[in-house]
PDB file of C-alpha atoms and ligand atoms in Angstrom:
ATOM      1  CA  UNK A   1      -5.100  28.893 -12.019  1.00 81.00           C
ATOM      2  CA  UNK A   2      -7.021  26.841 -14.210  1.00 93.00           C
ATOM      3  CA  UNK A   3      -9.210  23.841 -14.958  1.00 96.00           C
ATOM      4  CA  UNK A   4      -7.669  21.091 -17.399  1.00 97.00           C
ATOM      5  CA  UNK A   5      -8.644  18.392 -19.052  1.00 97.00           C
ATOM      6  CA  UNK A   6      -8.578  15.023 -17.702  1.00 98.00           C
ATOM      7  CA  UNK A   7      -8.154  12.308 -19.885  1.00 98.00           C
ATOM      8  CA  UNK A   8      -9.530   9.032 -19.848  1.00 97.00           C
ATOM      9  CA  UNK A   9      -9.377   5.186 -20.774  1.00 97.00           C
ATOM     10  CA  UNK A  10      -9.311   6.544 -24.131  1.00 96.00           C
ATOM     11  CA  UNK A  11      -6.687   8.211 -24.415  1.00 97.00           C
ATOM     12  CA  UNK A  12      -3.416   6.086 -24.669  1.00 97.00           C
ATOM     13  CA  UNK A  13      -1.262   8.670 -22.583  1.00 98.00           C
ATOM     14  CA  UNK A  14      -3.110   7.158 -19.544  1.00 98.00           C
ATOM     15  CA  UNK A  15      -0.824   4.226 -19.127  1.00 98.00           C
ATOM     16  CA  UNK A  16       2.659   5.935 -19.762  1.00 96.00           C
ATOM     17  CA  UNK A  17       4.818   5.302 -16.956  1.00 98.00           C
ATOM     18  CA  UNK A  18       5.301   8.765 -16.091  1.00 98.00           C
ATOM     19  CA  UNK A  19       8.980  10.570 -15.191  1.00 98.00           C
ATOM     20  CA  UNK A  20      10.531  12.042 -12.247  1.00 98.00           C
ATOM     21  CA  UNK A  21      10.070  15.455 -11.920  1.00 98.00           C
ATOM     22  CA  UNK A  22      13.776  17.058 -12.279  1.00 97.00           C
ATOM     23  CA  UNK A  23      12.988  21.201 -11.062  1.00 96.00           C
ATOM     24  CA  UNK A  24      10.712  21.913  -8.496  1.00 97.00           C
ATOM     25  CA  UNK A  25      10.360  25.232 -10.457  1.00 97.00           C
ATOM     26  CA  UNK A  26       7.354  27.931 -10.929  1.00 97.00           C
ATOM     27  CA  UNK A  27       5.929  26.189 -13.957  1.00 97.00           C
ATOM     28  CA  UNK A  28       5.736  22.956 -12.135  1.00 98.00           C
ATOM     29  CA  UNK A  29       3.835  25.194  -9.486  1.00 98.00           C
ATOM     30  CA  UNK A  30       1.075  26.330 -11.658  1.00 97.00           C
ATOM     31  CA  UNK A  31       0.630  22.710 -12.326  1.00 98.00           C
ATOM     32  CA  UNK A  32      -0.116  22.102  -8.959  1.00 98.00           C
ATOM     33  CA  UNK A  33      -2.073  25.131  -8.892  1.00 97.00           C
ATOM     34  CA  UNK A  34      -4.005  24.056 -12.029  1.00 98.00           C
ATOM     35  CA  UNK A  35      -4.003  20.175 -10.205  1.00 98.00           C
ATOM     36  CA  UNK A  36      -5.876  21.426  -7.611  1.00 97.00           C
ATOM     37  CA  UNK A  37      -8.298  23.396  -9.157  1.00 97.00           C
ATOM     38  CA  UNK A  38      -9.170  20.893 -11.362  1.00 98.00           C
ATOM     39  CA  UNK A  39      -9.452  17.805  -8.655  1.00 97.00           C
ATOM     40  CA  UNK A  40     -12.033  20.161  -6.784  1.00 95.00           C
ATOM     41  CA  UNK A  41     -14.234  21.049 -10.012  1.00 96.00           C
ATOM     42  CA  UNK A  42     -14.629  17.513 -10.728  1.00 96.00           C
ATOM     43  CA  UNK A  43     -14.546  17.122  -7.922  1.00 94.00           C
ATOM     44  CA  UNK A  44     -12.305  14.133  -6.777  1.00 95.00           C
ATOM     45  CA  UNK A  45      -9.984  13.696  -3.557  1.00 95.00           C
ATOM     46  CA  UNK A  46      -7.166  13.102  -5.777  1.00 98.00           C
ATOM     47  CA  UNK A  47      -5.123  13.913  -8.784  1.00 98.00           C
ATOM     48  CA  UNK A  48      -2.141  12.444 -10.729  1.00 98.00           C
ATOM     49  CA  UNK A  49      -0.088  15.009 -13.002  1.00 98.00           C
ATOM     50  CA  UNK A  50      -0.429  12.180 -16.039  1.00 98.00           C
ATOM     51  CA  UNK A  51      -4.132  12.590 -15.900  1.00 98.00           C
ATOM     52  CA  UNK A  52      -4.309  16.255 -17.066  1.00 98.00           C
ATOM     53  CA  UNK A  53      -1.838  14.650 -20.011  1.00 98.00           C
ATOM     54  CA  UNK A  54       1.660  15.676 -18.134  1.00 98.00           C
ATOM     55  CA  UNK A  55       3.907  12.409 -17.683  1.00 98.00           C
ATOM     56  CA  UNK A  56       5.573  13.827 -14.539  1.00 98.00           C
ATOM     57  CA  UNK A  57       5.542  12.020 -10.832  1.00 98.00           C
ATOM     58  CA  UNK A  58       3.064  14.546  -9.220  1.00 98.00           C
ATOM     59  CA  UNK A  59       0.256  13.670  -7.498  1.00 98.00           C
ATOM     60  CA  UNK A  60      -2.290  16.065  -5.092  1.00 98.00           C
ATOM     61  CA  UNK A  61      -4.689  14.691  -3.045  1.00 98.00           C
ATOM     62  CA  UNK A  62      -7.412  15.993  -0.530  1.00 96.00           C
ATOM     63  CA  UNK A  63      -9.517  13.877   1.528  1.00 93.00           C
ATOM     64  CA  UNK A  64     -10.998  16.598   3.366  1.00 86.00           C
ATOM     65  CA  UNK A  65     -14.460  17.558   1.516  1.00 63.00           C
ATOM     66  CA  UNK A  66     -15.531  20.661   3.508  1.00 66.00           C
ATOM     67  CA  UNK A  67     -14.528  23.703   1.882  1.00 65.00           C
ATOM     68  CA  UNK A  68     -13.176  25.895   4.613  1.00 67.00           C
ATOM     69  CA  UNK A  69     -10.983  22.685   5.945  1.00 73.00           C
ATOM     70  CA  UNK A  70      -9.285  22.579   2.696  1.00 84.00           C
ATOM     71  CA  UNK A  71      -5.437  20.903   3.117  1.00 86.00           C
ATOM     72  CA  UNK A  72      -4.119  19.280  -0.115  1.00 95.00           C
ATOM     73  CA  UNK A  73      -1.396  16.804   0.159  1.00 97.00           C
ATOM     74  CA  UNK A  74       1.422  17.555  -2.784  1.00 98.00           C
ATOM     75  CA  UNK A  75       3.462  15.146  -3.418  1.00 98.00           C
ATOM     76  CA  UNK A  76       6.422  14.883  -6.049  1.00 98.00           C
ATOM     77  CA  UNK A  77       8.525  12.068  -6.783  1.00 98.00           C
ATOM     78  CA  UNK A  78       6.772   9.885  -4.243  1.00 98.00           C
ATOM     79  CA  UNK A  79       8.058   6.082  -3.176  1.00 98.00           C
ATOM     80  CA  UNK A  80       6.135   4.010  -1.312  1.00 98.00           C
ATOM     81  CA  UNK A  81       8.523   2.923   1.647  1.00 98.00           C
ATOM     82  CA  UNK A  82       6.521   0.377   3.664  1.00 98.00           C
ATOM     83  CA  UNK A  83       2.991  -1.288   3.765  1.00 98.00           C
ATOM     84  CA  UNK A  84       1.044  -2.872   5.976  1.00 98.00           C
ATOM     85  CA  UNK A  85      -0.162  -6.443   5.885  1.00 98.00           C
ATOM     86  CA  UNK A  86      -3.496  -5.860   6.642  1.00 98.00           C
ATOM     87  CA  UNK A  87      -5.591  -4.649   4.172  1.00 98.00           C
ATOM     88  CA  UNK A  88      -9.016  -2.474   3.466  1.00 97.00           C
ATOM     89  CA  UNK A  89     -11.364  -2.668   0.857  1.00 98.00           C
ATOM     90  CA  UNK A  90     -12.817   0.437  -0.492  1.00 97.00           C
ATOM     91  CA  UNK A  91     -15.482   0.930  -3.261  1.00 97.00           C
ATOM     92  CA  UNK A  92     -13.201   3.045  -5.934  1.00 98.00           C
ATOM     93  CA  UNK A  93     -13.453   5.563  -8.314  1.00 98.00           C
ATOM     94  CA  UNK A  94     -11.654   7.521 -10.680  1.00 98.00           C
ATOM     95  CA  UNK A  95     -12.097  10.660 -12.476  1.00 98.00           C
ATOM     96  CA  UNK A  96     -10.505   9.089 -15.342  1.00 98.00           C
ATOM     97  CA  UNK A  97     -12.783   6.085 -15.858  1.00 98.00           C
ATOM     98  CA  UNK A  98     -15.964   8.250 -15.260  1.00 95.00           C
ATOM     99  CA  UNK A  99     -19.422   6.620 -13.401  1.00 94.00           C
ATOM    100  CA  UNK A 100     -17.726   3.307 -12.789  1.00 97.00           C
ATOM    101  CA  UNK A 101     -17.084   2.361  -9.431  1.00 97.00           C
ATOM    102  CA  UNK A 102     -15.527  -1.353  -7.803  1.00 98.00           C
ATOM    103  CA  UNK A 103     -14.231  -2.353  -4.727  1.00 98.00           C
ATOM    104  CA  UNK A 104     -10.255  -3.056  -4.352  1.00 98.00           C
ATOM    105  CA  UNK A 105      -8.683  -4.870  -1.795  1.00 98.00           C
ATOM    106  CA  UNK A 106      -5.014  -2.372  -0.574  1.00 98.00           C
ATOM    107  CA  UNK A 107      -2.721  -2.583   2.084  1.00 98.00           C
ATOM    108  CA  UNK A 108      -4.520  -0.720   4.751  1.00 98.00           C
ATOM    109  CA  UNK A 109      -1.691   1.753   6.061  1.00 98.00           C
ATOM    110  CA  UNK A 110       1.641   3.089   4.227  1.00 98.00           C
ATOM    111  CA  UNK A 111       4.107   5.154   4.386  1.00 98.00           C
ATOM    112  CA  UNK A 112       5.584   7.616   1.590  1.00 98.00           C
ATOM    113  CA  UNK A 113       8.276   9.244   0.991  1.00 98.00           C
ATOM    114  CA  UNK A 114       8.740  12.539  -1.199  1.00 98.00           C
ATOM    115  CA  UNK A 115       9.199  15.804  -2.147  1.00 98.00           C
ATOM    116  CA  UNK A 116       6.969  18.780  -0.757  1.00 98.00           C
ATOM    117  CA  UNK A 117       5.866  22.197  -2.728  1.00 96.00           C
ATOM    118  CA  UNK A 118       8.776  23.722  -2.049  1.00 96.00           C
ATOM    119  CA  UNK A 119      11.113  20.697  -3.018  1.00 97.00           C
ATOM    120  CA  UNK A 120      11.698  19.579   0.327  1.00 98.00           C
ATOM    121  CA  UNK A 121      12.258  15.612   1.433  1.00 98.00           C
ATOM    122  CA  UNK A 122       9.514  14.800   3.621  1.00 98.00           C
ATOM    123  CA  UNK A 123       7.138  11.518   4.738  1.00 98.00           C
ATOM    124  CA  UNK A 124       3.719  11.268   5.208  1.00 98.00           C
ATOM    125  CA  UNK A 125       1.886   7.754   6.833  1.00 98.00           C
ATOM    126  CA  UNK A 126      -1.432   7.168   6.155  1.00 97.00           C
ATOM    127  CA  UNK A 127      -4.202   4.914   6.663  1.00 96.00           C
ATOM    128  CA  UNK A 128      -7.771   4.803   5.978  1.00 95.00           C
ATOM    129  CA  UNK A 129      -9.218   6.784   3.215  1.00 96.00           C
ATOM    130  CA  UNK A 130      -6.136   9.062   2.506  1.00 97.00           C
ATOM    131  CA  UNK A 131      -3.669   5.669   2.155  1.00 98.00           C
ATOM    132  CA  UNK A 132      -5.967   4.224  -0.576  1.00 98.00           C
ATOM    133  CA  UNK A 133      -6.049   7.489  -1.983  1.00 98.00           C
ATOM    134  CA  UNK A 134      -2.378   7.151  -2.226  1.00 98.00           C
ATOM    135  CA  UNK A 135      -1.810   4.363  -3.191  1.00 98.00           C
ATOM    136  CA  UNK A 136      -4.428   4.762  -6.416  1.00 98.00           C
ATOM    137  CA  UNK A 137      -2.315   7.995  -7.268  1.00 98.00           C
ATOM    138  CA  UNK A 138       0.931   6.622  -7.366  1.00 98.00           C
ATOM    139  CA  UNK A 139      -0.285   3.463  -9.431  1.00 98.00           C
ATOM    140  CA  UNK A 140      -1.205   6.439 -11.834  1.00 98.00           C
ATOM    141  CA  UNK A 141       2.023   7.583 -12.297  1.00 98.00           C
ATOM    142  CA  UNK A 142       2.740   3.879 -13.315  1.00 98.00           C
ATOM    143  CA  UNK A 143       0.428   3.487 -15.460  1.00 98.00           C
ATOM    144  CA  UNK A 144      -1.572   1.484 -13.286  1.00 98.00           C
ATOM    145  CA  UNK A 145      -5.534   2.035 -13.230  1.00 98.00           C
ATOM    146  CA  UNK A 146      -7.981   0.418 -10.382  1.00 98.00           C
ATOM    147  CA  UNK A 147      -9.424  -1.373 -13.023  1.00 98.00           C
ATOM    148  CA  UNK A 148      -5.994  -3.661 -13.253  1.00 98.00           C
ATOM    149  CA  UNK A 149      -6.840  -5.246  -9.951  1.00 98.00           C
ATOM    150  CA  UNK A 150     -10.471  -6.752 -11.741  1.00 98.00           C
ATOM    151  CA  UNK A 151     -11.172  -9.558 -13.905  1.00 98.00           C
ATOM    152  CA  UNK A 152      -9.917  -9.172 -17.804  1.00 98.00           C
ATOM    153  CA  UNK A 153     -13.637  -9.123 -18.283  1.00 98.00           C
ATOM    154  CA  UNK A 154     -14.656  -6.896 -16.005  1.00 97.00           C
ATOM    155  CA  UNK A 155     -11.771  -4.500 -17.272  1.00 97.00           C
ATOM    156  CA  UNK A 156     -12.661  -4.553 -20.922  1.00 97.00           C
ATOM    157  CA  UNK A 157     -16.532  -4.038 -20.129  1.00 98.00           C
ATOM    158  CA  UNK A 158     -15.720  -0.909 -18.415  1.00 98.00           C
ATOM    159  CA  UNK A 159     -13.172   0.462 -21.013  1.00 97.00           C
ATOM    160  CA  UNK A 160     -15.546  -0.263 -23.589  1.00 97.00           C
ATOM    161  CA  UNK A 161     -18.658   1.412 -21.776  1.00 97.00           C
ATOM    162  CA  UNK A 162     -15.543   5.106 -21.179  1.00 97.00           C
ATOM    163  CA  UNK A 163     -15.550   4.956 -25.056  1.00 96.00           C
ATOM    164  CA  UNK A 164     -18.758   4.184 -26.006  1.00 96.00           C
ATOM    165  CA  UNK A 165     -20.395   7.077 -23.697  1.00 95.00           C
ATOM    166  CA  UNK A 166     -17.809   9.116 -24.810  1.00 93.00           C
ATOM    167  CA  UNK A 167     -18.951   8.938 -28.378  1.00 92.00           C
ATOM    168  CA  UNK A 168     -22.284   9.179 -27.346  1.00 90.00           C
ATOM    169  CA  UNK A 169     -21.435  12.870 -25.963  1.00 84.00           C
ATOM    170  CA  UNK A 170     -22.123  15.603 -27.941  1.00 79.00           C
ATOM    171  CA  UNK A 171     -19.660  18.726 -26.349  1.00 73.00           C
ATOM    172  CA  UNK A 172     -21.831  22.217 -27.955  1.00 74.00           C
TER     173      UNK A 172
HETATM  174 NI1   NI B   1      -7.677   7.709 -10.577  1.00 81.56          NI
END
């Protein structure tokens, strides 16, 4: 396994729509391997394949924190099959769009369908943390970024504050 590189606001790849994976084969399992090893290094509680620069519909996700209760959710070509009306607001982040944080308004429960690791059909509902979670991986894979649900000015502010402290960073 390894850590990759997650790219940010900066980097134009971020807002490719990104493709269905077609072989559920072993290099697309050492990107899951290398998915979740990087999502817990960063650490986040979730992970799409297009931020570690791979245009593919794979996202992981963990909600867990603890160490030792460790159970990723994997999930390939995932389609959002039903919502619920009522909605939650959490206060989101992204490790994309480092040290900025807002609060979006999302359905509050959904259910997915997609493939597993091993390429199976399966369907997961969730609610609370883990559906936002969701739901802010799969925009991902559209090209879709919390940030899209705040004002234009808002938006730009927080792009421009990514670059700027990028530039700012001197890697030795
Ligand atoms: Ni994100």
């Amino acid at each position: 396994m390894a850590i990759r590189k997650i790219i940010t606001t900066t980097d134009p790849l971020l807002r490719t729509k990104s493709a269905p994976v077609e072989r559920v084969d072993a290099d697309l399992q050492r990107l899951v391997d290398d998915m979740l090893e990087t999502m817990y290094a960063a650490p986040g509680i979730g992970l799409a394949a297009i931020q570690v620069g791979v245009p593919r519909r794979l996202l992981v996700a963990d909600v867990g924190g603890e160490e030792d209760e460790r159970q990723p959710h994997i999930l390939i070509n995932p389609e959002i099959l039903w919502t619920s009306d009522e909605t939650h607001v959490y206060n989101e982040g992204c490790l994309s769009i480092p040290e900025h944080y807002a609060e979006v308004e999302r359905p509050a429960r959904c259910r997915i369908a997609y493939l597993d690791r091993a390429g199976e059909p399966a369907e997961i509902e969730a609610d609370g943390l883990l559906a936002t979670c969701l739901q802010h991986e799969i925009d991902h894979l559209d090209g879709r970024l919390f940030i899209d649900y705040l004002s234009k000015l808002r938006r730009d502010m927080i792009i421009r504050k990514v670059a700027k402290a990028e530039r700012e960073t001197v890697v030795i």
